Amino acid sequence: MVSSTFFAPATSANLAAGFDILGMALSKIGDKVTAYKTNKSNIEIISIKGDQGQLPLDPTQNTASVAVAALLKYVGYSGGIGLEIEKKMPLCSGLGSSAASAAAAVAAVNHLLQLELTAKELVPFAMQGEAVASGSAHADNVAPSLMGGIVLIRSYHPLDVIQLSVPENLYYSIVHPNLSINTKEAREQVPQNIPVKHATQQMGNIATFVAGLYSNNLNLISNGLEDWIAEPARAKSIPGFSLVKQAALDAGALGAGLSGSGPSMFAFSDALSTAEDCACQMSDIFNNQNITSNLYFGKVNTRGAFLVTEKPDTEDLISGDLA
Ligand code: HSE
């Protein structure tokens, strides 16, 4: 049977000031999706592994199949597609789990049907998966998952996605406490109106962060890592949020904050050893509250979704990156 398997990485969205407009790709964790043609005329979720039975098999409710449906509609393909999803990352974690499934699924179908769309061109379809998962078709997880690196969404109407420069010595730490946050509910916490002075501060922070990325100036990146919109409203959902953030700063982080809608928290550092230390110190604060956590740290992943050709262990897979 002809099939295509893609791995799409987990992501951390917002990066402090960039609510819904900034996201980065992480390494090693993510989702694997295999797509193949069937002799039916619909999209089926054949299996989901690694979700402990939590995700819907109903193709109208699953982020991967909804994204694929949008892609097939666009290209006018009416044949059947089967999808096998393998979760290799935690769910409801603030690490773009729904996005990774959608991204891997559209990338796999793109390859299977030889559509030859680029990673960037697949973003609008993967976004449709987010709409079913969180009630909002935001792109700050699917875009970096497909394209890799750090991505800016300048505009949603029309969609304008810009891949940003990533300094060589920029490292992330992610701590995922063993808590679950529903993105849809977390989005309802974000204020719909903000004072102009907060908007001004936020714009300054985003511009400073982007200036830092392009000038390899980590001080600018540090100064830009401050959120005046979503984080103040959401922080109360994370036990010991301020202490975790302070622990990262004390360990030498450039800045820290919520990863996406949480509960994961992220930090940026200028060295791998600092990133590891930050992750450990942040995790200790959760431990002190009897909350276990998973730690991840590394270089920003500039690769994005890729074709899986051989072994099932993602670290060993090389080849077939999207254009
Ligand atoms: N930008 C989205 C949010 C990301 O903060 O709700 C969700 O992972």
Tab-separated table of C-alpha atoms and ligand atoms in Angstrom:
chain	number	residue	atom	x	y	z
A	1	MET	CA	0.000	0.000	0.000
A	2	VAL	CA	1.321	3.440	-0.872
A	3	SER	CA	1.523	5.593	2.203
A	4	SER	CA	3.263	8.681	3.477
A	5	THR	CA	4.373	9.351	7.060
A	6	PHE	CA	5.333	12.756	8.411
A	7	PHE	CA	6.597	13.861	11.783
A	8	ALA	CA	5.640	17.381	12.910
A	9	PRO	CA	7.280	18.882	16.000
A	10	ALA	CA	5.731	20.245	19.163
A	11	THR	CA	5.755	24.025	19.405
A	12	SER	CA	5.681	26.803	21.948
A	13	ALA	CA	3.368	29.661	21.002
A	14	ASN	CA	3.195	33.327	21.995
A	15	LEU	CA	6.820	33.597	23.227
A	16	ALA	CA	5.613	36.056	25.866
A	17	ALA	CA	4.446	39.153	23.980
A	18	GLY	CA	3.240	37.519	20.757
A	19	PHE	CA	-0.237	36.246	21.659
A	20	ASP	CA	-1.451	34.346	18.556
A	21	ILE	CA	1.333	35.816	16.400
A	22	LEU	CA	4.626	34.188	17.496
A	23	GLY	CA	5.622	30.541	17.867
A	24	MET	CA	8.693	28.320	17.715
A	25	ALA	CA	9.349	24.676	16.900
A	26	LEU	CA	10.775	22.364	19.565
A	27	SER	CA	12.960	19.287	19.090
A	28	LYS	CA	12.243	15.551	19.425
A	29	ILE	CA	8.662	15.636	20.708
A	30	GLY	CA	5.745	15.916	18.291
A	31	ASP	CA	3.331	13.760	16.320
A	32	LYS	CA	3.689	11.236	13.543
A	33	VAL	CA	0.876	10.785	11.018
A	34	THR	CA	0.646	8.203	8.256
A	35	ALA	CA	-1.746	8.849	5.370
A	36	TYR	CA	-2.837	6.425	2.676
A	37	LYS	CA	-5.466	6.195	-0.004
A	38	THR	CA	-8.559	4.068	0.657
A	39	ASN	CA	-11.272	2.919	-1.715
A	40	LYS	CA	-13.874	4.923	0.185
A	41	SER	CA	-14.881	8.505	-0.460
A	42	ASN	CA	-14.220	10.004	2.955
A	43	ILE	CA	-11.473	10.643	5.494
A	44	GLU	CA	-11.127	8.085	8.278
A	45	ILE	CA	-9.056	8.126	11.443
A	46	ILE	CA	-7.890	4.513	11.402
A	47	SER	CA	-6.025	4.626	14.707
A	48	ILE	CA	-4.597	6.930	17.360
A	49	LYS	CA	-1.728	5.766	19.526
A	50	GLY	CA	-0.316	7.490	22.588
A	51	ASP	CA	-3.410	9.492	23.546
A	52	GLN	CA	-4.766	7.128	26.221
A	53	GLY	CA	-8.067	7.135	24.375
A	54	GLN	CA	-8.614	10.863	24.856
A	55	LEU	CA	-8.791	12.050	21.264
A	56	PRO	CA	-11.800	11.747	18.948
A	57	LEU	CA	-11.836	9.203	16.112
A	58	ASP	CA	-14.750	11.119	14.575
A	59	PRO	CA	-13.206	12.774	11.490
A	60	THR	CA	-15.344	15.888	11.974
A	61	GLN	CA	-13.874	16.374	15.457
A	62	ASN	CA	-10.238	15.355	15.073
A	63	THR	CA	-7.792	18.144	14.283
A	64	ALA	CA	-5.802	16.002	11.809
A	65	SER	CA	-8.786	14.945	9.690
A	66	VAL	CA	-10.393	18.400	9.774
A	67	ALA	CA	-7.143	19.881	8.468
A	68	VAL	CA	-6.901	17.214	5.756
A	69	ALA	CA	-10.544	17.793	4.766
A	70	ALA	CA	-9.768	21.491	4.225
A	71	LEU	CA	-6.766	20.588	2.080
A	72	LEU	CA	-8.687	18.014	-0.012
A	73	LYS	CA	-11.505	20.480	-0.581
A	74	TYR	CA	-9.002	23.075	-1.797
A	75	VAL	CA	-7.357	20.698	-4.286
A	76	GLY	CA	-10.645	19.050	-5.313
A	77	TYR	CA	-9.656	15.518	-4.320
A	78	SER	CA	-12.673	13.321	-3.586
A	79	GLY	CA	-11.031	9.936	-2.930
A	80	GLY	CA	-10.751	8.283	0.475
A	81	ILE	CA	-7.878	8.925	2.878
A	82	GLY	CA	-6.976	6.877	5.962
A	83	LEU	CA	-4.978	8.466	8.772
A	84	GLU	CA	-2.969	6.785	11.534
A	85	ILE	CA	-1.903	9.159	14.281
A	86	GLU	CA	0.867	8.548	16.761
A	87	LYS	CA	1.148	11.056	19.606
A	88	LYS	CA	4.717	11.429	20.792
A	89	MET	CA	4.038	14.347	23.103
A	90	PRO	CA	1.688	15.264	25.969
A	91	LEU	CA	-1.863	16.461	25.300
A	92	CYS	CA	-3.358	19.733	26.638
A	93	SER	CA	0.153	20.787	27.561
A	94	GLY	CA	0.609	24.176	25.893
A	95	LEU	CA	3.022	22.534	23.457
A	96	GLY	CA	0.839	22.514	20.356
A	97	SER	CA	-0.364	18.924	20.480
A	98	SER	CA	-3.419	19.512	18.287
A	99	ALA	CA	-1.275	21.560	15.894
A	100	ALA	CA	1.345	18.836	15.531
A	101	SER	CA	-1.313	16.314	14.476
A	102	ALA	CA	-2.821	18.733	11.974
A	103	ALA	CA	0.575	19.739	10.602
A	104	ALA	CA	1.822	16.167	10.223
A	105	ALA	CA	-1.465	15.116	8.612
A	106	VAL	CA	-1.558	17.816	5.924
A	107	ALA	CA	2.146	17.317	5.226
A	108	ALA	CA	1.622	13.556	4.819
A	109	VAL	CA	-1.345	14.010	2.468
A	110	ASN	CA	0.511	16.683	0.507
A	111	HIS	CA	3.269	14.161	-0.106
A	112	LEU	CA	0.940	11.198	-0.695
A	113	LEU	CA	-1.049	13.012	-3.383
A	114	GLN	CA	2.039	14.761	-4.788
A	115	LEU	CA	0.401	18.148	-4.320
A	116	GLU	CA	3.770	19.859	-3.934
A	117	LEU	CA	2.525	22.610	-1.662
A	118	THR	CA	5.236	24.203	0.478
A	119	ALA	CA	5.190	24.103	4.274
A	120	LYS	CA	3.998	27.704	4.306
A	121	GLU	CA	1.242	26.953	1.804
A	122	LEU	CA	-0.028	24.151	4.073
A	123	VAL	CA	-0.488	26.479	7.060
A	124	PRO	CA	-4.062	27.652	6.231
A	125	PHE	CA	-5.284	24.043	6.085
A	126	ALA	CA	-3.566	22.943	9.290
A	127	MET	CA	-5.108	25.996	10.969
A	128	GLN	CA	-8.575	24.569	10.372
A	129	GLY	CA	-7.658	21.739	12.728
A	130	GLU	CA	-6.975	24.302	15.436
A	131	ALA	CA	-10.450	25.730	14.970
A	132	VAL	CA	-12.029	22.420	15.940
A	133	ALA	CA	-9.602	21.875	18.832
A	134	SER	CA	-9.678	25.293	20.456
A	135	GLY	CA	-12.515	27.206	18.821
A	136	SER	CA	-10.095	29.490	17.021
A	137	ALA	CA	-8.052	28.982	13.857
A	138	HIS	CA	-4.814	30.414	15.235
A	139	ALA	CA	-1.574	29.678	13.367
A	140	ASP	CA	1.148	30.281	15.957
A	141	ASN	CA	1.533	26.540	16.594
A	142	VAL	CA	0.826	25.040	13.146
A	143	ALA	CA	3.087	27.467	11.279
A	144	PRO	CA	6.286	26.704	13.242
A	145	SER	CA	5.359	23.009	13.357
A	146	LEU	CA	5.237	22.910	9.555
A	147	MET	CA	7.965	25.436	8.766
A	148	GLY	CA	10.323	25.134	11.733
A	149	GLY	CA	12.149	27.941	13.521
A	150	ILE	CA	10.390	30.993	14.884
A	151	VAL	CA	7.409	32.220	12.894
A	152	LEU	CA	5.474	35.476	12.967
A	153	ILE	CA	1.846	35.750	11.893
A	154	ARG	CA	1.652	39.351	10.688
A	155	SER	CA	-1.996	39.068	9.674
A	156	TYR	CA	-4.829	36.531	9.730
A	157	HIS	CA	-7.053	38.262	7.161
A	158	PRO	CA	-5.382	37.748	4.785
A	159	LEU	CA	-3.036	35.179	6.283
A	160	ASP	CA	0.538	36.452	6.207
A	161	VAL	CA	3.138	34.149	7.749
A	162	ILE	CA	6.769	35.233	8.066
A	163	GLN	CA	9.643	32.974	9.077
A	164	LEU	CA	12.019	34.907	11.324
A	165	SER	CA	15.756	34.713	11.804
A	166	VAL	CA	16.923	32.558	14.734
A	167	PRO	CA	20.229	33.333	16.483
A	168	GLU	CA	22.607	30.367	16.624
A	169	ASN	CA	22.979	30.649	20.385
A	170	LEU	CA	19.294	30.809	21.330
A	171	TYR	CA	18.181	27.871	23.486
A	172	TYR	CA	14.802	27.057	24.985
A	173	SER	CA	13.759	25.367	28.192
A	174	ILE	CA	10.290	23.914	28.556
A	175	VAL	CA	8.794	22.537	31.729
A	176	HIS	CA	5.513	20.715	31.429
A	177	PRO	CA	3.873	20.291	34.835
A	178	ASN	CA	1.565	17.341	35.152
A	179	LEU	CA	-1.559	19.484	34.850
A	180	SER	CA	-3.991	19.859	32.003
A	181	ILE	CA	-5.301	23.111	30.560
A	182	ASN	CA	-8.002	23.289	27.944
A	183	THR	CA	-6.922	25.811	25.298
A	184	LYS	CA	-10.502	26.789	24.493
A	185	GLU	CA	-11.159	27.710	28.135
A	186	ALA	CA	-7.781	29.417	28.444
A	187	ARG	CA	-8.626	31.568	25.431
A	188	GLU	CA	-11.763	32.760	27.188
A	189	GLN	CA	-9.547	34.175	29.973
A	190	VAL	CA	-7.773	36.552	27.590
A	191	PRO	CA	-9.238	40.088	27.810
A	192	GLN	CA	-10.949	41.345	24.673
A	193	ASN	CA	-10.138	44.962	25.496
A	194	ILE	CA	-6.863	46.355	26.792
A	195	PRO	CA	-5.708	49.877	27.676
A	196	VAL	CA	-3.809	51.656	24.927
A	197	LYS	CA	-0.781	51.999	27.208
A	198	HIS	CA	-0.629	48.180	27.492
A	199	ALA	CA	-0.981	47.802	23.724
A	200	THR	CA	1.841	50.307	23.265
A	201	GLN	CA	4.073	48.396	25.675
A	202	GLN	CA	3.218	45.096	23.962
A	203	MET	CA	4.027	46.435	20.496
A	204	GLY	CA	7.339	47.721	21.820
A	205	ASN	CA	8.135	44.315	23.292
A	206	ILE	CA	7.338	42.382	20.106
A	207	ALA	CA	9.326	44.777	17.947
A	208	THR	CA	12.263	44.563	20.370
A	209	PHE	CA	12.141	40.758	20.394
A	210	VAL	CA	12.154	40.625	16.582
A	211	ALA	CA	14.953	43.212	16.417
A	212	GLY	CA	16.936	40.972	18.767
A	213	LEU	CA	16.386	37.923	16.558
A	214	TYR	CA	17.680	39.751	13.494
A	215	SER	CA	20.652	41.417	15.165
A	216	ASN	CA	21.611	38.356	17.246
A	217	ASN	CA	21.273	40.645	20.234
A	218	LEU	CA	20.158	38.517	23.155
A	219	ASN	CA	19.708	41.578	25.395
A	220	LEU	CA	17.036	42.852	23.042
A	221	ILE	CA	15.404	39.414	23.013
A	222	SER	CA	15.458	39.477	26.808
A	223	ASN	CA	13.881	42.947	26.968
A	224	GLY	CA	11.097	41.859	24.609
A	225	LEU	CA	10.055	38.813	26.654
A	226	GLU	CA	7.210	40.403	28.575
A	227	ASP	CA	3.473	39.920	28.021
A	228	TRP	CA	0.859	42.533	28.911
A	229	ILE	CA	-2.141	40.740	27.393
A	230	ALA	CA	-2.606	36.998	27.903
A	231	GLU	CA	-0.174	35.996	30.627
A	232	PRO	CA	-1.481	38.305	33.384
A	233	ALA	CA	-4.936	36.769	32.920
A	234	ARG	CA	-3.743	33.178	32.670
A	235	ALA	CA	-0.925	33.041	35.230
A	236	LYS	CA	-3.289	32.321	38.117
A	237	SER	CA	-4.080	28.931	36.554
A	238	ILE	CA	-0.469	27.796	37.076
A	239	PRO	CA	0.461	26.973	40.689
A	240	GLY	CA	3.530	28.987	41.659
A	241	PHE	CA	3.718	30.753	38.280
A	242	SER	CA	5.763	33.741	39.544
A	243	LEU	CA	8.142	31.492	41.463
A	244	VAL	CA	8.729	29.300	38.387
A	245	LYS	CA	9.430	32.360	36.274
A	246	GLN	CA	11.776	33.798	38.899
A	247	ALA	CA	13.585	30.448	39.166
A	248	ALA	CA	14.318	30.603	35.436
A	249	LEU	CA	15.578	34.181	35.681
A	250	ASP	CA	17.724	33.318	38.708
A	251	ALA	CA	19.242	30.442	36.703
A	252	GLY	CA	20.283	32.897	33.994
A	253	ALA	CA	17.332	32.867	31.564
A	254	LEU	CA	16.872	35.758	29.152
A	255	GLY	CA	13.199	35.644	30.019
A	256	ALA	CA	10.415	33.188	30.742
A	257	GLY	CA	6.678	32.814	30.586
A	258	LEU	CA	3.729	30.670	29.673
A	259	SER	CA	4.091	28.326	26.722
A	260	GLY	CA	0.975	28.847	24.630
A	261	SER	CA	-2.040	28.690	26.905
A	262	GLY	CA	-0.104	26.618	29.499
A	263	PRO	CA	0.359	24.767	31.717
A	264	SER	CA	3.877	24.420	30.247
A	265	MET	CA	6.258	27.281	30.829
A	266	PHE	CA	9.176	28.274	28.650
A	267	ALA	CA	12.432	30.157	29.051
A	268	PHE	CA	15.092	31.334	26.620
A	269	SER	CA	18.821	31.181	27.361
A	270	ASP	CA	22.101	31.869	25.588
A	271	ALA	CA	23.706	28.467	26.286
A	272	LEU	CA	22.618	24.839	26.418
A	273	SER	CA	23.922	24.399	29.978
A	274	THR	CA	21.901	27.417	31.128
A	275	ALA	CA	18.810	26.068	29.373
A	276	GLU	CA	19.226	22.771	31.213
A	277	ASP	CA	19.731	24.540	34.520
A	278	CYS	CA	16.660	26.729	33.951
A	279	ALA	CA	14.516	23.688	33.190
A	280	CYS	CA	15.720	21.945	36.371
A	281	GLN	CA	15.164	25.004	38.577
A	282	MET	CA	11.700	25.611	37.123
A	283	SER	CA	10.817	21.969	37.594
A	284	ASP	CA	11.985	22.120	41.232
A	285	ILE	CA	9.378	24.783	41.975
A	286	PHE	CA	6.646	22.485	40.660
A	287	ASN	CA	8.163	19.589	42.627
A	288	ASN	CA	8.000	21.660	45.814
A	289	GLN	CA	4.252	21.810	45.239
A	290	ASN	CA	4.069	18.052	44.639
A	291	ILE	CA	3.557	18.545	40.903
A	292	THR	CA	5.717	16.339	38.724
A	293	SER	CA	6.906	17.688	35.394
A	294	ASN	CA	8.600	16.817	32.119
A	295	LEU	CA	11.635	18.844	31.068
A	296	TYR	CA	12.779	19.696	27.569
A	297	PHE	CA	15.608	21.968	26.484
A	298	GLY	CA	17.613	22.525	23.347
A	299	LYS	CA	18.252	24.680	20.340
A	300	VAL	CA	15.270	26.162	18.517
A	301	ASN	CA	14.337	23.527	15.929
A	302	THR	CA	14.667	25.088	12.494
A	303	ARG	CA	13.547	21.987	10.620
A	304	GLY	CA	9.771	21.740	10.921
A	305	ALA	CA	7.724	18.795	9.604
A	306	PHE	CA	9.613	16.074	7.750
A	307	LEU	CA	9.016	12.877	5.843
A	308	VAL	CA	9.631	9.745	7.874
A	309	THR	CA	11.367	7.197	5.728
A	310	GLU	CA	12.873	4.572	7.973
A	311	LYS	CA	13.014	3.919	11.671
A	312	PRO	CA	10.142	4.808	13.981
A	313	ASP	CA	12.376	6.706	16.432
A	314	THR	CA	12.134	10.305	15.382
A	315	GLU	CA	15.718	11.156	16.285
A	316	ASP	CA	16.965	8.754	13.634
A	317	LEU	CA	14.926	10.058	10.757
A	318	ILE	CA	16.555	12.138	8.100
A	319	SER	CA	15.199	13.076	4.677
A	320	GLY	CA	12.359	14.644	2.817
A	321	ASP	CA	11.921	18.046	4.427
A	322	LEU	CA	9.094	20.178	3.063
A	323	ALA	CA	9.991	22.972	0.667
B	1	HSE	N1	-1.850	31.518	20.869
B	1	HSE	C1	-2.605	30.416	21.419
B	1	HSE	C2	-3.130	30.819	22.783
B	1	HSE	C3	-1.725	29.217	21.531
B	1	HSE	O1	-2.367	31.428	23.534
B	1	HSE	O2	-4.283	30.528	23.082
B	1	HSE	C4	-2.416	28.020	22.084
B	1	HSE	O3	-1.467	26.972	22.196
